[in-house]
mmCIF file of C-alpha atoms in Angstrom:
data_model
loop_
_atom_site.group_PDB
_atom_site.id
_atom_site.type_symbol
_atom_site.label_atom_id
_atom_site.label_comp_id
_atom_site.label_asym_id
_atom_site.label_seq_id
_atom_site.Cartn_x
_atom_site.Cartn_y
_atom_site.Cartn_z
ATOM 1 C CA MET A 23 -43.490 -31.139 1.380
ATOM 2 C CA THR A 24 -44.273 -27.144 1.304
ATOM 3 C CA GLY A 25 -42.881 -25.091 -1.578
ATOM 4 C CA ILE A 26 -39.861 -23.586 0.284
ATOM 5 C CA LYS A 27 -38.773 -27.023 1.162
ATOM 6 C CA ILE A 28 -38.786 -28.149 -2.377
ATOM 7 C CA LEU A 29 -37.151 -24.850 -3.263
ATOM 8 C CA LEU A 30 -34.366 -25.126 -0.894
ATOM 9 C CA THR A 31 -33.675 -28.940 -1.440
ATOM 10 C CA THR A 32 -32.989 -28.367 -4.903
ATOM 11 C CA GLY A 33 -31.007 -25.192 -4.179
ATOM 12 C CA VAL A 34 -28.671 -27.314 -2.004
ATOM 13 C CA ALA A 35 -28.431 -30.070 -4.596
ATOM 14 C CA PHE A 36 -27.544 -27.840 -7.381
ATOM 15 C CA ILE A 37 -24.659 -26.503 -5.108
ATOM 16 C CA ALA A 38 -23.913 -29.975 -4.020
ATOM 17 C CA VAL A 39 -23.225 -30.717 -7.693
ATOM 18 C CA TYR A 40 -21.239 -27.770 -8.695
ATOM 19 C CA PHE A 41 -19.142 -28.641 -5.774
ATOM 20 C CA PHE A 42 -18.480 -32.197 -6.371
ATOM 21 C CA LEU A 43 -17.574 -31.612 -9.966
ATOM 22 C CA ARG A 44 -15.491 -28.681 -9.144
ATOM 23 C CA LEU A 45 -13.336 -29.856 -6.316
ATOM 24 C CA ARG A 46 -12.605 -33.659 -5.687
ATOM 25 C CA ASN A 47 -9.123 -33.269 -4.677
ATOM 26 C CA SER A 48 -9.082 -34.282 -1.065
ATOM 27 C CA ILE A 49 -11.343 -36.428 0.963
ATOM 28 C CA PHE A 50 -11.433 -34.268 3.989
ATOM 29 C CA ASP A 51 -13.112 -31.833 1.776
ATOM 30 C CA ILE A 52 -15.616 -34.064 0.160
ATOM 31 C CA LEU A 53 -16.487 -35.402 3.904
ATOM 32 C CA ILE A 54 -16.935 -32.021 5.324
ATOM 33 C CA LEU A 55 -19.036 -30.848 2.441
ATOM 34 C CA MET A 56 -21.032 -34.147 2.700
ATOM 35 C CA LEU A 57 -21.728 -33.064 6.314
ATOM 36 C CA LEU A 58 -22.691 -29.819 5.591
ATOM 37 C CA ILE A 59 -25.047 -30.709 2.815
ATOM 38 C CA ILE A 60 -26.977 -33.459 4.889
ATOM 39 C CA ALA A 61 -27.187 -30.910 7.694
ATOM 40 C CA ALA A 62 -28.964 -28.310 5.445
ATOM 41 C CA VAL A 63 -30.972 -30.858 3.766
ATOM 42 C CA VAL A 64 -32.422 -32.280 7.231
ATOM 43 C CA PHE A 65 -32.731 -28.789 8.823
ATOM 44 C CA ILE A 66 -34.826 -28.045 5.757
ATOM 45 C CA LEU A 67 -36.830 -30.919 5.898
ATOM 46 C CA PHE A 68 -37.364 -30.914 9.634
ATOM 47 C CA PRO A 69 -37.378 -27.240 10.448
ATOM 48 C CA ASP A 70 -38.540 -28.072 14.176
ATOM 49 C CA ILE A 71 -34.915 -29.440 14.904
ATOM 50 C CA THR A 72 -33.501 -25.798 14.400
ATOM 51 C CA ASN A 73 -36.255 -24.732 16.830
ATOM 52 C CA SER A 74 -35.590 -26.573 19.617
ATOM 53 C CA ILE A 75 -31.906 -26.057 19.091
ATOM 54 C CA ALA A 76 -32.713 -22.297 19.380
ATOM 55 C CA ASN A 77 -34.806 -22.772 22.212
ATOM 56 C CA LYS A 78 -31.950 -24.477 24.115
ATOM 57 C CA LEU A 79 -29.705 -21.574 23.167
ATOM 58 C CA GLY A 80 -32.151 -18.722 24.420
ATOM 59 C CA VAL A 81 -33.015 -17.871 20.663
ATOM 60 C CA GLY A 82 -36.842 -17.470 19.963
ATOM 61 C CA ARG A 83 -36.854 -19.365 16.256
ATOM 62 C CA GLY A 84 -34.765 -21.726 14.259
ATOM 63 C CA ALA A 85 -34.752 -19.507 11.478
ATOM 64 C CA ASP A 86 -33.462 -16.547 13.454
ATOM 65 C CA LEU A 87 -30.383 -18.932 14.853
ATOM 66 C CA VAL A 88 -29.729 -19.918 11.344
ATOM 67 C CA PHE A 89 -29.510 -16.196 10.460
ATOM 68 C CA TYR A 90 -27.235 -15.445 13.237
ATOM 69 C CA THR A 91 -24.808 -18.132 12.710
ATOM 70 C CA SER A 92 -24.801 -17.437 8.878
ATOM 71 C CA ILE A 93 -23.769 -13.749 9.812
ATOM 72 C CA LEU A 94 -20.952 -15.158 11.700
ATOM 73 C CA ILE A 95 -19.817 -17.743 8.926
ATOM 74 C CA PHE A 96 -20.113 -14.753 6.547
ATOM 75 C CA TRP A 97 -17.709 -12.796 8.676
ATOM 76 C CA PHE A 98 -15.320 -15.535 8.677
ATOM 77 C CA ALA A 99 -15.311 -16.388 5.028
ATOM 78 C CA ILE A 100 -14.890 -12.353 4.109
ATOM 79 C CA LEU A 101 -11.858 -12.110 6.339
ATOM 80 C CA LYS A 102 -10.400 -15.344 5.067
ATOM 81 C CA LEU A 103 -11.078 -14.159 1.484
ATOM 82 C CA TYR A 104 -9.508 -10.829 2.127
ATOM 83 C CA ALA A 105 -6.346 -12.590 3.749
ATOM 84 C CA ARG A 106 -5.733 -14.413 0.622
ATOM 85 C CA ILE A 107 -6.490 -11.266 -1.683
ATOM 86 C CA ARG A 108 -3.549 -9.584 0.279
ATOM 87 C CA ARG A 109 -1.236 -12.758 -0.357
ATOM 88 C CA LEU A 110 -1.985 -12.605 -3.786
ATOM 89 C CA GLU A 111 -1.336 -9.073 -4.124
ATOM 90 C CA GLN A 112 2.061 -9.509 -2.512
ATOM 91 C CA ILE A 113 3.151 -12.367 -4.756
ATOM 92 C CA ILE A 114 2.025 -10.278 -8.018
ATOM 93 C CA THR A 115 3.930 -7.386 -6.479
ATOM 94 C CA GLN A 116 7.174 -9.545 -5.918
ATOM 95 C CA VAL A 117 6.946 -10.911 -9.601
ATOM 96 C CA VAL A 118 6.131 -7.466 -11.075
ATOM 97 C CA ARG A 119 8.935 -5.996 -9.182
ATOM 98 C CA LYS A 120 11.348 -8.480 -9.998
ATOM 99 C CA ASP A 121 10.608 -8.228 -13.574
ATOM 100 C CA ALA A 122 11.302 -4.311 -13.350
ATOM 101 C CA ILE A 123 14.505 -4.556 -11.706
ATOM 102 C CA ASP A 124 15.689 -7.317 -14.139
ATOM 103 C CA GLU A 125 14.705 -5.205 -17.068
ATOM 104 C CA ALA A 126 16.420 -2.203 -15.764
ATOM 105 C CA GLU A 127 19.450 -4.217 -15.115
ATOM 106 C CA LYS A 128 19.748 -5.619 -18.821
ATOM 107 C CA ASN A 129 19.815 -2.104 -20.157
ATOM 108 C CA MET B 14 31.815 5.212 1.248
ATOM 109 C CA ASN B 15 31.196 8.922 0.619
ATOM 110 C CA LEU B 16 28.107 10.371 1.662
ATOM 111 C CA ASN B 17 28.857 13.912 0.120
ATOM 112 C CA ASN B 18 29.480 12.518 -3.166
ATOM 113 C CA PRO B 19 26.165 13.314 -4.990
ATOM 114 C CA ASN B 20 26.766 9.972 -7.009
ATOM 115 C CA SER B 21 25.910 8.224 -4.310
ATOM 116 C CA VAL B 22 22.584 9.638 -3.718
ATOM 117 C CA PHE B 23 19.812 7.940 -5.427
ATOM 118 C CA VAL B 24 16.575 9.813 -5.875
ATOM 119 C CA ILE B 25 13.535 7.770 -6.528
ATOM 120 C CA ILE B 26 10.559 9.142 -8.397
ATOM 121 C CA PRO B 27 7.401 6.874 -8.679
ATOM 122 C CA PHE B 28 5.107 8.110 -11.163
ATOM 123 C CA TYR B 29 1.689 6.766 -12.978
ATOM 124 C CA ASN B 30 0.133 8.370 -16.117
ATOM 125 C CA GLU B 31 2.012 11.650 -15.519
ATOM 126 C CA ASN B 32 2.530 14.199 -18.569
ATOM 127 C CA THR B 33 5.330 16.384 -19.328
ATOM 128 C CA VAL B 34 5.578 17.635 -15.758
ATOM 129 C CA ILE B 35 7.690 14.947 -14.844
ATOM 130 C CA SER B 36 10.387 16.136 -17.367
ATOM 131 C CA GLU B 37 10.592 19.451 -15.773
ATOM 132 C CA VAL B 38 10.929 17.811 -12.392
ATOM 133 C CA ILE B 39 13.771 15.608 -13.805
ATOM 134 C CA GLU B 40 15.340 18.750 -15.284
ATOM 135 C CA SER B 41 15.270 20.596 -12.043
ATOM 136 C CA LEU B 42 16.943 17.810 -10.529
ATOM 137 C CA VAL B 43 19.804 17.079 -13.064
ATOM 138 C CA PRO B 44 21.975 20.113 -11.865
ATOM 139 C CA TYR B 45 22.745 18.207 -8.882
ATOM 140 C CA ASN B 46 24.311 15.388 -10.183
ATOM 141 C CA TYR B 47 21.834 12.702 -8.169
ATOM 142 C CA GLN B 48 21.394 9.503 -9.404
ATOM 143 C CA ILE B 49 17.878 9.625 -10.789
ATOM 144 C CA VAL B 50 15.614 6.124 -10.622
ATOM 145 C CA LEU B 51 12.283 6.418 -12.325
ATOM 146 C CA VAL B 52 9.627 3.838 -11.476
ATOM 147 C CA ASP B 53 6.955 3.799 -13.993
ATOM 148 C CA ASP B 54 4.104 2.148 -12.335
ATOM 149 C CA GLY B 55 2.388 0.604 -15.156
ATOM 150 C CA SER B 56 1.228 3.829 -16.926
ATOM 151 C CA ALA B 57 -1.054 3.541 -19.842
ATOM 152 C CA LYS B 58 1.261 5.385 -22.256
ATOM 153 C CA SER B 59 4.753 4.781 -21.810
ATOM 154 C CA PRO B 60 6.447 8.326 -21.128
ATOM 155 C CA ILE B 61 10.100 6.698 -22.338
ATOM 156 C CA ASP B 62 9.108 8.953 -25.547
ATOM 157 C CA PHE B 63 9.641 12.439 -23.768
ATOM 158 C CA LEU B 64 12.132 11.334 -21.374
ATOM 159 C CA LYS B 65 14.634 9.849 -24.038
ATOM 160 C CA ASP B 66 16.375 13.020 -24.180
ATOM 161 C CA ILE B 67 17.644 12.578 -20.475
ATOM 162 C CA HIS B 68 20.328 9.798 -20.365
ATOM 163 C CA SER B 69 21.385 9.799 -16.970
ATOM 164 C CA VAL B 70 18.339 8.305 -15.238
ATOM 165 C CA TYR B 71 17.443 4.722 -14.600
ATOM 166 C CA PHE B 72 14.152 3.650 -15.782
ATOM 167 C CA LEU B 73 12.150 1.097 -14.038
ATOM 168 C CA HIS B 74 8.787 -0.296 -15.294
ATOM 169 C CA HIS B 75 6.187 -2.156 -13.677
ATOM 170 C CA LYS B 76 4.266 -4.134 -15.946
ATOM 171 C CA VAL B 77 0.839 -3.708 -14.165
ATOM 172 C CA ASN B 78 -0.050 -0.860 -11.842
ATOM 173 C CA LEU B 79 0.285 -1.540 -8.220
ATOM 174 C CA GLY B 80 0.264 1.824 -6.505
ATOM 175 C CA GLN B 81 2.876 4.189 -5.094
ATOM 176 C CA GLY B 82 3.911 2.257 -2.326
ATOM 177 C CA ALA B 83 5.149 -0.600 -4.280
ATOM 178 C CA ALA B 84 6.881 1.565 -6.812
ATOM 179 C CA ILE B 85 9.030 3.228 -4.038
ATOM 180 C CA GLN B 86 9.827 0.002 -2.875
ATOM 181 C CA THR B 87 10.951 -1.363 -6.107
ATOM 182 C CA GLY B 88 12.911 1.762 -6.602
ATOM 183 C CA ILE B 89 14.516 1.330 -2.907
ATOM 184 C CA ASP B 90 15.539 -2.330 -4.043
ATOM 185 C CA PHE B 91 17.110 -0.899 -7.016
ATOM 186 C CA ALA B 92 19.046 1.693 -5.617
ATOM 187 C CA LEU B 93 20.359 -0.610 -2.774
ATOM 188 C CA ARG B 94 21.733 -2.988 -5.466
ATOM 189 C CA LYS B 95 23.184 -0.140 -7.576
ATOM 190 C CA GLY B 96 25.136 0.845 -4.168
ATOM 191 C CA ALA B 97 23.196 3.683 -3.087
ATOM 192 C CA GLU B 98 24.341 5.327 0.020
ATOM 193 C CA LEU B 99 21.440 7.836 0.458
ATOM 194 C CA LEU B 100 18.344 7.278 -0.801
ATOM 195 C CA VAL B 101 15.452 10.140 -1.331
ATOM 196 C CA THR B 102 11.954 9.918 -2.204
ATOM 197 C CA PHE B 103 10.520 12.443 -4.609
ATOM 198 C CA ASP B 104 6.832 13.088 -5.863
ATOM 199 C CA ALA B 105 6.621 13.356 -9.677
ATOM 200 C CA ASP B 106 3.771 16.103 -9.993
ATOM 201 C CA GLY B 107 6.125 18.858 -9.185
ATOM 202 C CA GLN B 108 4.990 19.728 -5.512
ATOM 203 C CA HIS B 109 8.617 19.270 -4.118
ATOM 204 C CA LEU B 110 11.346 21.802 -4.874
ATOM 205 C CA ALA B 111 14.906 20.138 -5.783
ATOM 206 C CA SER B 112 16.877 22.527 -3.770
ATOM 207 C CA ASP B 113 14.833 21.033 -0.572
ATOM 208 C CA ILE B 114 16.817 17.947 -0.793
ATOM 209 C CA GLN B 115 20.038 19.108 0.355
ATOM 210 C CA SER B 116 18.900 20.017 3.573
ATOM 211 C CA LEU B 117 17.468 16.494 3.824
ATOM 212 C CA LEU B 118 20.513 14.983 3.078
ATOM 213 C CA GLU B 119 22.834 17.101 5.835
ATOM 214 C CA PRO B 120 21.457 15.352 9.005
ATOM 215 C CA LEU B 121 22.211 12.050 7.348
ATOM 216 C CA GLN B 122 25.861 13.499 6.165
ATOM 217 C CA ASN B 123 26.726 14.287 9.397
ATOM 218 C CA LYS B 124 25.458 10.833 11.072
ATOM 219 C CA GLU B 125 22.872 12.859 13.318
ATOM 220 C CA ALA B 126 19.887 10.778 11.730
ATOM 221 C CA ASP B 127 18.992 7.744 9.846
ATOM 222 C CA ILE B 128 16.016 9.075 8.016
ATOM 223 C CA CYS B 129 14.823 12.674 7.427
ATOM 224 C CA ILE B 130 11.174 13.308 6.460
ATOM 225 C CA ALA B 131 10.194 16.468 4.971
ATOM 226 C CA SER B 132 7.451 18.768 6.667
ATOM 227 C CA ARG B 133 5.429 21.540 5.137
ATOM 228 C CA PHE B 134 4.266 22.736 8.899
ATOM 229 C CA LEU B 135 7.292 23.142 10.570
ATOM 230 C CA GLU B 136 8.026 26.653 9.248
ATOM 231 C CA LYS B 137 5.536 29.066 8.086
ATOM 232 C CA GLY B 138 4.803 29.786 4.484
ATOM 233 C CA LYS B 139 6.119 26.435 3.083
ATOM 234 C CA HIS B 140 2.771 25.283 1.440
ATOM 235 C CA ASN B 141 -0.336 26.710 -0.035
ATOM 236 C CA ALA B 142 -2.779 23.816 0.669
ATOM 237 C CA THR B 143 -6.397 24.430 1.091
ATOM 238 C CA LYS B 144 -8.125 24.493 4.375
ATOM 239 C CA GLY B 145 -9.731 21.343 3.611
ATOM 240 C CA ARG B 146 -6.383 19.593 3.128
ATOM 241 C CA LYS B 147 -4.937 21.245 5.859
ATOM 242 C CA ILE B 148 -7.413 19.849 8.743
ATOM 243 C CA THR B 149 -7.250 16.346 6.887
ATOM 244 C CA LEU B 150 -3.509 16.469 7.340
ATOM 245 C CA LYS B 151 -3.895 17.519 10.985
ATOM 246 C CA ALA B 152 -6.092 14.734 11.821
ATOM 247 C CA GLY B 153 -3.838 12.431 9.952
ATOM 248 C CA ARG B 154 -1.254 13.396 12.287
ATOM 249 C CA TRP B 155 -3.334 11.631 15.230
ATOM 250 C CA VAL B 156 -4.118 8.779 12.987
ATOM 251 C CA ASN B 157 -0.605 7.983 12.512
ATOM 252 C CA TYR B 158 0.063 8.725 16.109
ATOM 253 C CA PHE B 159 -2.207 6.098 17.021
ATOM 254 C CA PHE B 160 -0.976 3.746 14.690
ATOM 255 C CA THR B 161 2.584 3.954 14.687
ATOM 256 C CA GLY B 162 3.367 6.007 17.913
ATOM 257 C CA LEU B 163 5.266 8.827 16.150
ATOM 258 C CA PHE B 164 3.710 12.111 16.184
ATOM 259 C CA LEU B 165 4.856 14.100 13.262
ATOM 260 C CA SER B 166 4.183 17.716 12.312
ATOM 261 C CA ASP B 167 3.008 16.307 8.686
ATOM 262 C CA ALA B 168 1.477 13.429 8.133
ATOM 263 C CA HIS B 169 2.035 12.761 4.564
ATOM 264 C CA ASN B 170 4.819 14.003 2.775
ATOM 265 C CA GLY B 171 6.429 12.357 -0.294
ATOM 266 C CA LEU B 172 9.646 13.759 0.253
ATOM 267 C CA ARG B 173 12.194 11.816 2.520
ATOM 268 C CA ALA B 174 15.751 10.803 2.745
ATOM 269 C CA MET B 175 17.367 7.902 4.493
ATOM 270 C CA ASN B 176 20.661 6.303 4.546
ATOM 271 C CA ARG B 177 21.561 2.744 3.391
ATOM 272 C CA ILE B 178 20.670 1.263 6.629
ATOM 273 C CA ALA B 179 17.230 2.765 7.260
ATOM 274 C CA ALA B 180 16.561 1.740 3.340
ATOM 275 C CA LYS B 181 17.546 -1.908 4.345
ATOM 276 C CA LYS B 182 14.919 -1.824 6.994
ATOM 277 C CA ILE B 183 11.872 -0.501 5.269
ATOM 278 C CA ARG B 184 9.965 -3.066 3.545
ATOM 279 C CA LEU B 185 6.696 -1.295 2.101
ATOM 280 C CA LYS B 186 3.817 -3.841 2.122
ATOM 281 C CA GLU B 187 1.287 -1.683 1.575
ATOM 282 C CA ASN B 188 1.054 -1.147 -2.302
ATOM 283 C CA ARG B 189 -1.244 2.013 -2.073
ATOM 284 C CA MET B 190 -0.834 5.086 -0.202
ATOM 285 C CA ALA B 191 -0.852 3.827 3.520
ATOM 286 C CA HIS B 192 2.824 3.064 2.887
ATOM 287 C CA ALA B 193 3.681 6.687 4.230
ATOM 288 C CA SER B 194 2.810 5.317 7.780
ATOM 289 C CA GLU B 195 4.577 2.361 6.962
ATOM 290 C CA PHE B 196 7.834 4.537 6.983
ATOM 291 C CA LEU B 197 6.939 5.490 10.505
ATOM 292 C CA ILE B 198 6.401 2.189 11.531
ATOM 293 C CA ALA B 199 9.858 0.916 10.441
ATOM 294 C CA ILE B 200 11.197 3.950 12.143
ATOM 295 C CA LYS B 201 9.614 3.056 15.486
ATOM 296 C CA LYS B 202 10.185 -0.699 15.264
ATOM 297 C CA ASN B 203 13.920 -0.484 14.095
ATOM 298 C CA LYS B 204 14.713 2.578 16.514
ATOM 299 C CA LEU B 205 15.848 4.284 13.552
ATOM 300 C CA ARG B 206 17.052 8.086 14.394
ATOM 301 C CA TYR B 207 14.475 10.329 12.326
ATOM 302 C CA LYS B 208 14.231 14.252 11.931
ATOM 303 C CA GLU B 209 11.985 16.410 10.649
ATOM 304 C CA ILE B 210 12.974 18.934 8.211
ATOM 305 C CA PRO B 211 11.281 21.974 6.991
ATOM 306 C CA ALA B 212 10.733 21.982 2.863
ATOM 307 C CA SER B 213 7.958 23.510 0.741
ATOM 308 C CA VAL B 214 5.290 21.972 -0.902
ATOM 309 C CA VAL B 215 3.810 23.757 -3.920
ATOM 310 C CA TYR B 216 0.219 22.431 -5.111
ATOM 311 C CA SER B 217 -0.199 23.503 -8.552
ATOM 312 C CA ASP B 218 -3.408 22.946 -10.709
ATOM 313 C CA TYR B 219 -2.040 19.751 -12.028
ATOM 314 C CA SER B 220 -0.709 18.341 -8.851
ATOM 315 C CA ARG B 221 -3.896 18.934 -7.231
ATOM 316 C CA LYS B 222 -5.641 17.148 -9.988
ATOM 317 C CA LYS B 223 -3.383 14.287 -9.874
ATOM 318 C CA GLY B 224 -2.793 14.110 -6.323
ATOM 319 C CA GLN B 225 -5.084 12.625 -3.663
ATOM 320 C CA SER B 226 -8.332 14.278 -2.818
ATOM 321 C CA VAL B 227 -9.310 14.722 1.056
ATOM 322 C CA PHE B 228 -11.304 11.639 0.483
ATOM 323 C CA SER B 229 -8.412 9.295 -0.300
ATOM 324 C CA SER B 230 -7.565 9.603 3.545
ATOM 325 C CA VAL B 231 -10.598 7.461 4.167
ATOM 326 C CA ARG B 232 -9.165 5.002 2.109
ATOM 327 C CA ILE B 233 -5.661 5.104 3.745
ATOM 328 C CA PHE B 234 -7.329 4.903 7.088
ATOM 329 C CA PHE B 235 -8.850 1.605 6.240
ATOM 330 C CA ASP B 236 -5.653 0.396 4.610
ATOM 331 C CA LEU B 237 -3.999 0.927 7.856
ATOM 332 C CA VAL B 238 -6.687 -0.544 9.871
ATOM 333 C CA LEU B 239 -6.142 -3.752 7.940
ATOM 334 C CA HIS B 240 -2.523 -3.500 7.869
ATOM 335 C CA LYS B 241 -2.522 -3.637 11.670
ATOM 336 C CA LEU B 242 -4.774 -6.766 11.327
ATOM 337 C CA PHE B 243 -3.227 -8.764 8.969
ATOM 338 C CA GLU B 244 0.370 -8.203 9.306
#
């Protein structure tokens, strides 16, 4: 086992523990999370697998493939987060507006 | 329903951390007997101290700062509840003239339009904007045209008047400054009859300091892009 493998697997392990402590609400989430963690560990321990997948897709190295897909995933995550922020902003606006109008009606 | 009664005209003034200039603005409006709706968008220091001498105003207060668009929408909601027939939006920094309001109300009273938007560029000598601001506003016309389908002479003017029908159709979702384009989107979408009316914009050192810099237009542009993407 090389240094980078140890580093990455401990990292994944920490993240996994953190997530399991935080969100144990739905079985579906846990299943998805388990899958992702297992996949991550497998890819870290046997990087040749990503290499062969990458070659099939026409990408030179496995590391590059991982890099490209993670960019996509991050884009998606940012959009989802942004949509959520907008929803939250609208809810806050409604609450503050209602409060302002109710207060003014009282006087 | 009497459109000519100034009591059914509600002037909505959103503000955030304004100083005494706003009381001058209110005093300039008082002789016209309009109903005045002040919307404090979460100012750090409540201005109620220097406003308490003027009794004939409605005062609304956002507990947190949301942005001018949100403040205008709160004012519209409140005015509609109070039975407003005609609604006017008016900036708090003294850049508009109270005497211009009547010319915006006239087409509404004559039932020629549902919404009137003030423009500083329709007639000569109606503004003292700097060159940079003029260029930004000219570019803004095209951006607005691209996003809303309306091509107006003034991209971003805080002075507007609308009737009850138009006010009910307008739901500002952009809390910050992109709401000006949302008015245009609502006009286009609901096929409201609109009219541009020449009106003055007077920039003072104070309003320049308080108002938006040329760079805020970049922010507005991105808010508009995101508005199109997420609504």
